[in-house]
Amino acid sequence: MATVVMVFGASLFLGWASPGAEAAPQTPNIVLLLMDDMGWGDLGVNGEPSRETPNLDRMAAEGMLFPDFYTANPLCSPSRAALLTGRLPIRNGFYTTNGHARNAYTPQEVVGGIQDSEFLLPELLKKAGYVNKIVGKCICEVPEMAWVPVSRHMGHRPQFHPLKHGFDEWFGSPNCHFGPYDNKARPNIPVYRNWEMVGRFYEDFPINLKTGEANLTQIYLKEAMDFIKQQAYKQPFFLYWAVDATHAPVYASKAFLGTSQRGRYGDAVREIDDSIGKILKLLQDLGIQENTFVFFTSDNGAALISAPSQGGSNAPFLCGKETTFEGGMREPAIAWWPGHISAGQVSHQLGNVMDLFTTSLSLAGLQPPGDREIDGIDLLPAITQGKLIDRPIFYYRGNEMMAIRVGLYKAHYWTWSNSWEEFSEGVDFCPGQNVSGVTTHNQEKHTELPLLFHLGRDPGEKYPISVSSPEYQAALHRISPIVEEHEKTMIPAAPQLNVCNPAVMIIDVKTWPLLGNVG
């Protein structure tokens, strides 16, 4: 089985060889399991009382749990772009200037996508001989003007396609399973196998909104397992498994519907947990578990606006998806790599989804691009040696740095949940969690005297530390230079998620055969 040899800071991994074959040096396979809107509090190992994630709990027991792991943005599209580029969304362009501190994702009415100047993780892994597959939701490509009526055989703009950015295979969709649409003002979201559109959600891939029944997770599981079996004894592989059953409208297959104490959302979690258990067992059955690095996390916090029937839990943290409070940004995270990670480890390393970019490159023996700022760090010293790397966590919402965490202290430079207008219409990102002066509905600026919390004593961000206390002064003395340096060196990319004017969203379908829909 694989061993690790450290040579002048580079890693050489001796991979598994099939019976009778001569062992040859091989970099490890990489499997990234990215959930959609799954909260920190959804896992039994993190305290969810129904204990309905036995496989993820076992994964943590056999590997390393990261209770202090974060996303790069509290919304799906920017978070996923950050993972694949190792860069904050404001650096890679996945943000908007349509408003201050506004979240943005990739619906139909957007004007951009991943820029050609960005290097995506699969592009770089190919240099080390990896075969790369994405299963599920890919928001690294944004078709411009995609909501106009199109035929069933139309795809999307080719320059944003994942196979143009290093993936060798793709089965999934360019966005979440929103819908159903009427195919007049906008079509249902397409599903692709590589370059070919093989159908659309709600039509060829049914989702019953009334019962919650859909077989998509089972389809995505089969795609993952077939790819692993195909590549097991060949060149190293990168599998990016990005399922979306826990994103509203949540769904599960018939065998899992009605099985959870938590309702339909819990059914979806149970099916995902079961699927991950099958993936890990397959790696063990094939004898490649010691040469396969697996990491589980989520793209952002649970969507409390959809809870409890259609959303998860961020307990014990404040608020959820869309916000830069802990519930929107802190994610469940587990690393699993038998033979390299001792069982039952817990690391309080501050981690971020962007670190998966740099860590994966390190596993492959590659260096990150040196011509740009990379925000992700290499977590291997924390994972394999138990080291703690001193680094800050920046909390961005759109074009604004809202907060920063340094050690156990978190300083809010801006606070905002959502607008009074949205809140009055029933849109609540922090249901039942109003904290006076913190979960504000106006954008409140605190740049002169940031709101400071100690996340060890106060993980729910309810008790700001007094600005006159020695503790406040000492913490700000450490935090302020980090913020100043960050702001001084920040060069925002051109925003790619600005909303397009529908008046110009007209296209000749005969001359653009690869246009499609994101949703």
XYZ file of C-alpha atoms in Angstrom:
519
model
C 0.000 0.000 0.000
C 0.937 3.638 -0.424
C 3.546 5.301 1.711
C 4.529 8.945 1.848
C 8.079 10.064 1.214
C 8.876 13.728 1.788
C 11.640 14.971 -0.500
C 12.677 18.636 -0.168
C 9.093 19.621 0.607
C 7.593 17.685 -2.303
C 5.540 14.533 -1.816
C 6.017 11.280 -3.691
C 3.227 8.789 -3.178
C 3.707 5.136 -4.029
C 0.361 3.973 -5.347
C -1.492 0.684 -5.269
C -0.745 -1.768 -8.038
C -3.070 -4.506 -9.223
C -2.203 -8.099 -8.177
C 0.793 -9.450 -10.039
C 1.773 -6.020 -11.314
C 4.963 -4.248 -10.389
C 4.351 -1.338 -8.034
C 5.016 1.994 -9.692
C 5.192 5.501 -8.302
C 1.796 7.105 -8.535
C 0.265 10.271 -7.185
C -2.886 9.684 -5.133
C -6.377 9.808 -6.514
C -8.433 12.765 -5.295
C -12.155 12.636 -4.513
C -13.885 15.865 -3.491
C -17.430 15.412 -2.189
C -19.125 18.821 -2.306
C -22.624 19.104 -0.881
C -25.194 21.776 -1.677
C -26.638 23.900 1.158
C -25.744 21.291 3.782
C -25.235 22.816 7.198
C -22.554 22.306 9.848
C -25.185 20.894 12.186
C -26.503 18.275 9.749
C -23.950 15.604 10.708
C -24.278 13.292 13.666
C -20.590 13.747 14.426
C -21.281 17.488 14.785
C -24.141 16.867 17.201
C -27.271 16.427 15.048
C -29.529 14.589 17.527
C -31.196 12.080 15.169
C -27.776 10.609 14.253
C -28.803 9.811 10.682
C -25.384 10.123 9.024
C -23.660 6.871 10.076
C -21.364 6.729 7.054
C -20.146 10.314 7.369
C -19.743 9.789 11.108
C -17.666 6.672 10.382
C -15.663 8.627 7.791
C -14.809 11.125 10.527
C -13.993 8.334 12.988
C -11.593 6.818 10.460
C -10.159 10.156 9.351
C -9.954 13.789 10.424
C -12.774 16.137 11.379
C -12.373 19.874 10.682
C -14.795 21.799 12.945
C -13.325 25.157 11.837
C -13.714 24.852 8.064
C -15.216 27.623 5.935
C -16.533 28.453 2.517
C -15.293 31.430 0.501
C -18.771 32.895 0.038
C -22.197 32.143 1.532
C -23.700 31.323 -1.881
C -23.159 28.446 -4.288
C -21.683 29.913 -7.486
C -18.930 32.076 -5.935
C -18.072 29.324 -3.448
C -17.633 26.702 -6.167
C -15.615 29.037 -8.366
C -13.360 29.718 -5.368
C -12.825 26.004 -4.759
C -11.820 25.363 -8.366
C -9.504 28.399 -8.631
C -8.127 28.629 -5.081
C -9.016 32.321 -5.134
C -11.558 34.524 -3.423
C -14.563 35.297 -5.649
C -13.606 38.960 -5.762
C -10.283 37.892 -7.305
C -11.708 35.402 -9.834
C -14.647 37.610 -10.828
C -17.514 35.616 -9.302
C -19.192 38.579 -7.654
C -21.452 41.468 -8.634
C -21.288 45.245 -8.546
C -25.044 45.577 -9.042
C -25.188 46.534 -5.374
C -22.938 46.854 -2.332
C -22.347 43.615 -0.409
C -24.848 41.754 -2.556
C -24.639 38.041 -3.162
C -24.844 36.852 -6.733
C -25.050 33.458 -8.381
C -25.548 32.172 -11.911
C -29.177 32.373 -12.984
C -30.090 32.939 -16.591
C -29.756 36.714 -16.445
C -25.995 37.064 -16.068
C -23.309 38.309 -18.401
C -20.154 36.374 -17.570
C -18.436 33.241 -16.385
C -15.062 31.802 -15.463
C -12.530 33.900 -17.318
C -9.932 32.302 -19.562
C -7.221 33.865 -17.428
C -8.219 31.674 -14.453
C -6.595 28.282 -13.957
C -9.030 25.651 -12.716
C -7.899 22.744 -10.585
C -8.572 20.033 -13.210
C -6.566 21.964 -15.823
C -3.532 21.917 -13.560
C -4.010 18.302 -12.445
C -3.839 17.194 -16.071
C -0.193 18.246 -16.010
C 0.381 15.441 -13.514
C -1.484 12.908 -15.649
C -4.860 12.986 -13.911
C -8.117 11.946 -15.535
C -10.819 14.283 -14.248
C -14.571 13.884 -13.926
C -17.285 16.111 -12.523
C -20.588 14.582 -11.463
C -23.524 16.831 -10.672
C -23.746 20.588 -10.446
C -21.080 22.635 -12.180
C -21.191 26.404 -11.820
C -17.859 27.134 -13.406
C -19.661 27.983 -16.617
C -22.302 30.627 -17.106
C -24.144 30.844 -20.417
C -24.842 34.434 -21.328
C -28.408 35.276 -22.394
C -29.472 31.726 -21.675
C -33.103 32.153 -20.738
C -34.442 32.855 -24.211
C -36.562 30.089 -25.785
C -34.352 27.314 -27.120
C -34.871 23.886 -28.611
C -34.306 20.657 -26.649
C -31.103 20.013 -28.545
C -29.354 23.214 -27.573
C -26.453 23.319 -25.157
C -24.636 26.268 -23.665
C -21.772 28.571 -24.565
C -18.762 26.356 -25.210
C -16.092 28.594 -23.649
C -17.589 28.009 -20.185
C -18.059 24.248 -20.549
C -16.195 22.164 -17.923
C -14.550 20.080 -20.654
C -12.916 23.316 -21.814
C -11.405 23.767 -18.353
C -9.648 20.483 -17.683
C -12.430 18.001 -16.997
C -12.363 14.921 -19.209
C -15.879 13.802 -18.343
C -19.030 15.449 -17.052
C -22.417 14.134 -16.105
C -24.715 16.701 -14.580
C -26.149 20.152 -15.052
C -24.843 23.722 -15.298
C -26.887 24.708 -12.261
C -29.297 23.495 -9.620
C -32.587 21.698 -10.338
C -34.686 24.857 -10.320
C -38.029 24.648 -12.078
C -40.093 23.370 -13.635
C -40.256 26.089 -16.284
C -42.760 26.453 -19.076
C -40.229 26.176 -21.925
C -41.591 29.440 -23.271
C -40.041 32.278 -21.311
C -37.266 29.896 -20.252
C -36.554 26.196 -20.722
C -35.984 23.582 -18.068
C -32.370 23.179 -17.042
C -30.385 20.740 -19.206
C -28.463 17.654 -18.121
C -25.281 16.778 -19.967
C -23.063 13.835 -20.623
C -19.843 15.476 -21.716
C -20.751 17.706 -24.689
C -24.132 16.126 -25.343
C -27.312 17.343 -23.731
C -29.102 14.136 -22.700
C -32.265 15.678 -21.321
C -33.732 18.240 -18.942
C -34.805 18.262 -15.331
C -38.516 17.585 -14.799
C -38.839 16.178 -18.314
C -36.277 13.441 -18.927
C -35.085 13.471 -15.297
C -38.303 13.660 -13.255
C -38.515 15.478 -9.926
C -41.878 15.221 -8.205
C -42.259 18.447 -6.245
C -45.312 17.123 -4.407
C -43.753 13.906 -3.081
C -40.067 14.882 -3.328
C -39.256 11.737 -5.294
C -36.338 11.850 -7.738
C -33.700 9.306 -8.640
C -30.901 11.796 -9.313
C -28.700 10.930 -6.339
C -28.717 7.267 -7.402
C -27.801 8.301 -10.949
C -24.959 10.475 -9.640
C -23.763 7.635 -7.394
C -23.603 5.228 -10.331
C -21.664 7.769 -12.383
C -19.103 8.123 -9.590
C -18.727 4.399 -8.977
C -18.418 3.558 -12.666
C -15.692 6.173 -13.065
C -13.770 4.883 -10.040
C -13.964 1.288 -11.296
C -12.820 2.379 -14.742
C -9.827 4.348 -13.458
C -8.862 2.318 -10.386
C -5.700 0.741 -11.735
C -4.862 3.260 -14.439
C -3.542 6.787 -14.204
C -4.547 8.847 -11.151
C -8.034 10.327 -11.159
C -9.796 13.388 -9.792
C -13.493 12.935 -9.037
C -15.520 16.031 -8.152
C -18.881 14.755 -6.863
C -21.202 17.761 -6.561
C -24.707 16.513 -5.788
C -27.573 18.881 -5.024
C -30.350 16.874 -3.327
C -30.152 19.056 -0.192
C -30.819 22.245 -2.160
C -34.497 23.225 -2.227
C -36.595 21.748 -3.664
C -35.004 18.804 -1.830
C -35.461 15.315 -3.194
C -34.706 11.668 -2.467
C -35.333 8.365 -4.201
C -38.310 6.217 -3.233
C -36.273 3.946 -0.962
C -35.309 6.895 1.263
C -38.483 8.985 1.250
C -40.154 9.001 4.639
C -37.237 7.337 6.437
C -35.874 10.328 8.350
C -36.997 11.894 11.611
C -36.129 15.225 9.986
C -38.618 15.089 7.139
C -37.839 15.332 3.448
C -34.584 17.212 3.959
C -33.428 14.431 6.260
C -34.399 11.866 3.605
C -32.063 13.629 1.175
C -29.250 13.689 3.743
C -29.704 9.991 4.497
C -29.467 9.085 0.813
C -26.326 11.170 0.348
C -24.807 9.605 3.463
C -25.613 6.134 2.139
C -24.064 7.022 -1.233
C -20.849 8.261 0.355
C -20.670 5.050 2.347
C -20.896 3.080 -0.911
C -18.155 5.202 -2.530
C -15.770 4.664 0.404
C -16.534 0.935 0.484
C -15.826 0.686 -3.238
C -12.412 2.289 -2.735
C -11.704 -0.298 -0.035
C -13.008 -3.207 -2.112
C -10.742 -2.141 -4.973
C -7.793 -1.876 -2.603
C -7.069 1.752 -3.508
C -8.192 3.428 -0.307
C -4.631 4.150 0.821
C -3.943 5.841 -2.482
C -7.113 7.923 -2.572
C -7.541 11.207 -0.706
C -11.198 11.962 0.016
C -12.558 15.243 1.359
C -16.168 16.003 2.250
C -17.627 19.496 2.716
C -20.438 21.838 1.600
C -20.587 24.912 -0.612
C -22.274 27.156 1.987
C -24.398 26.971 5.089
C -27.889 25.520 5.224
C -30.621 27.650 3.665
C -32.692 28.545 6.726
C -35.125 30.369 4.480
C -36.203 26.888 3.315
C -36.113 25.234 6.749
C -37.278 23.095 8.379
C -38.873 20.948 5.668
C -36.586 22.053 2.831
C -33.473 23.175 4.686
C -30.878 21.931 7.133
C -29.235 22.947 10.389
C -26.337 25.289 11.090
C -26.521 24.725 14.842
C -25.017 26.076 17.030
C -24.140 28.973 14.733
C -25.924 32.186 13.794
C -28.061 32.534 10.650
C -27.443 30.662 7.409
C -26.857 30.753 3.682
C -26.489 34.236 2.144
C -25.016 35.706 5.357
C -21.448 36.072 6.615
C -22.373 34.985 10.109
C -20.977 31.611 11.129
C -24.069 29.709 10.008
C -23.633 30.939 6.459
C -19.914 30.330 6.156
C -18.771 27.508 8.486
C -19.104 24.103 6.852
C -18.995 20.431 7.822
C -15.649 18.998 6.711
C -13.970 15.585 6.879
C -10.698 14.294 5.384
C -10.305 10.528 4.847
C -7.114 8.840 3.711
C -6.415 5.464 5.344
C -2.732 4.836 5.975
C -1.958 8.553 6.009
C -4.492 10.025 8.419
C -4.672 8.377 11.821
C -8.206 7.443 12.836
C -10.264 9.703 15.050
C -8.357 12.935 14.505
C -9.824 16.401 15.059
C -7.991 19.403 13.622
C -8.780 22.968 14.669
C -6.874 24.252 11.670
C -8.776 27.153 10.090
C -9.622 25.784 6.663
C -11.422 27.025 3.571
C -12.780 25.422 0.404
C -10.045 27.298 -1.487
C -7.500 25.157 0.366
C -8.769 22.122 -1.540
C -7.289 23.669 -4.689
C -3.805 24.096 -3.202
C -3.914 20.845 -1.220
C -4.924 18.859 -4.307
C -2.048 20.369 -6.271
C 0.308 19.444 -3.443
C -0.972 15.866 -3.509
C -0.220 15.788 -7.232
C 3.300 17.145 -6.688
C 2.412 20.446 -8.348
C 2.912 24.049 -7.321
C 0.075 26.590 -7.555
C 0.422 29.284 -10.225
C 3.010 31.830 -9.178
C 1.741 34.732 -11.261
C -1.348 35.500 -9.153
C -2.576 35.668 -5.593
C -3.702 32.242 -4.361
C -5.843 32.365 -1.244
C -5.963 28.646 -0.552
C -3.235 27.073 1.569
C -1.820 23.548 1.569
C -3.555 21.624 4.352
C -1.316 18.557 4.141
C 0.872 19.591 7.105
C -2.299 19.842 9.193
C -3.747 16.621 7.795
C -0.712 14.333 7.899
C 1.411 15.916 10.631
C -1.127 17.576 12.913
C 0.389 21.025 12.466
C -1.587 24.250 12.844
C -0.940 26.934 10.237
C -1.580 30.516 11.291
C -3.870 32.126 8.727
C -6.927 34.420 8.649
C -10.374 33.666 7.257
C -11.987 36.458 5.233
C -15.774 36.619 5.027
C -16.866 38.207 1.755
C -20.343 39.057 0.568
C -20.283 40.310 -2.983
C -17.741 43.085 -3.338
C -17.299 43.703 0.399
C -15.141 42.122 3.073
C -17.714 41.819 5.841
C -15.650 40.148 8.550
C -12.384 38.404 9.384
C -11.457 35.589 11.744
C -8.004 35.492 13.314
C -7.514 32.714 15.829
C -10.685 32.512 17.904
C -11.613 36.157 17.333
C -14.013 37.313 14.635
C -14.337 40.998 13.779
C -17.347 42.236 11.795
C -16.585 45.321 9.712
C -20.088 45.258 8.206
C -23.249 43.542 9.405
C -26.327 42.730 7.388
C -28.726 39.832 7.096
C -31.098 41.028 4.389
C -33.103 44.125 3.545
C -36.194 45.302 5.403
C -38.081 45.035 2.115
C -37.217 41.327 1.750
C -37.772 40.680 5.443
C -41.237 42.264 5.328
C -42.112 39.882 2.488
C -41.209 36.864 4.610
C -37.611 36.364 3.440
C -35.644 35.645 6.617
C -32.047 34.440 6.594
C -31.955 34.217 10.403
C -35.354 32.822 11.500
C -35.737 32.891 15.257
C -32.244 34.293 15.706
C -32.572 38.052 15.921
C -29.544 39.494 17.735
C -29.963 43.212 18.337
C -27.321 45.277 16.570
C -25.878 42.184 14.862
C -28.424 40.592 12.509
C -29.286 43.987 11.035
C -31.603 44.606 8.090
C -29.728 47.732 7.104
C -26.118 47.521 6.018
C -24.319 48.681 9.153
C -20.724 49.868 8.872
C -18.357 49.054 11.741
C -15.014 49.802 10.128
C -13.943 52.208 12.895
C -14.982 49.940 15.772
C -15.610 46.411 14.468
C -18.010 44.146 16.327
C -15.758 41.568 17.983
C -16.701 38.058 19.102
C -14.747 35.229 20.709
C -15.958 32.171 18.810
C -14.726 29.766 21.453
C -16.856 31.276 24.221
C -19.573 32.600 21.921
C -19.963 30.522 18.742
C -23.443 31.972 18.212
C -22.118 35.570 17.896
C -24.544 36.914 20.495
C -22.251 38.776 22.890
C -19.977 41.424 21.337
C -16.852 42.105 23.368
C -16.831 45.574 24.928
C -14.780 48.032 22.875
C -13.322 49.468 26.082
C -11.981 46.142 27.315
C -8.265 45.224 27.182
C -9.295 42.031 25.365
C -10.890 44.063 22.550
C -7.857 46.313 22.214
C -5.422 43.387 22.143
C -7.439 41.467 19.564
C -7.845 44.492 17.262
C -4.141 45.209 17.585
C -3.532 41.812 16.007
C -6.377 41.883 13.474
C -6.089 45.429 12.068
C -2.700 45.039 10.307
C -3.932 41.851 8.610
C -7.000 43.669 7.285
C -4.925 46.661 6.146
C -2.488 44.441 4.257
C -5.324 42.469 2.675
C -7.120 45.584 1.465
C -3.905 47.162 0.225
C -3.041 44.181 -1.955
C -6.574 43.350 -3.144
C -7.066 43.815 -6.887
C -10.663 42.873 -7.787
C -11.278 41.114 -11.073
C -13.948 42.294 -13.482
C -17.323 41.238 -12.024
C -18.812 38.298 -13.907
C -22.168 38.020 -12.118
C -23.802 41.307 -12.998
C -27.376 40.908 -14.200
C -27.931 41.413 -17.897
C -30.571 43.724 -19.322
C -33.278 41.425 -20.755
C -33.834 43.885 -23.612
C -30.513 42.833 -25.148
C -30.958 39.112 -24.503
C -31.770 38.219 -28.089
C -29.955 35.600 -30.081
C -30.170 33.851 -33.425
C -30.550 30.182 -32.459
C -29.354 29.073 -35.893
C -25.964 30.697 -35.377
C -25.453 29.705 -31.754
C -26.025 25.948 -31.584
C -24.469 25.545 -28.137
C -26.664 27.952 -26.178
C -28.594 26.611 -23.218
C -29.949 27.338 -19.763
C -28.401 27.619 -16.336
C -31.304 28.386 -14.030
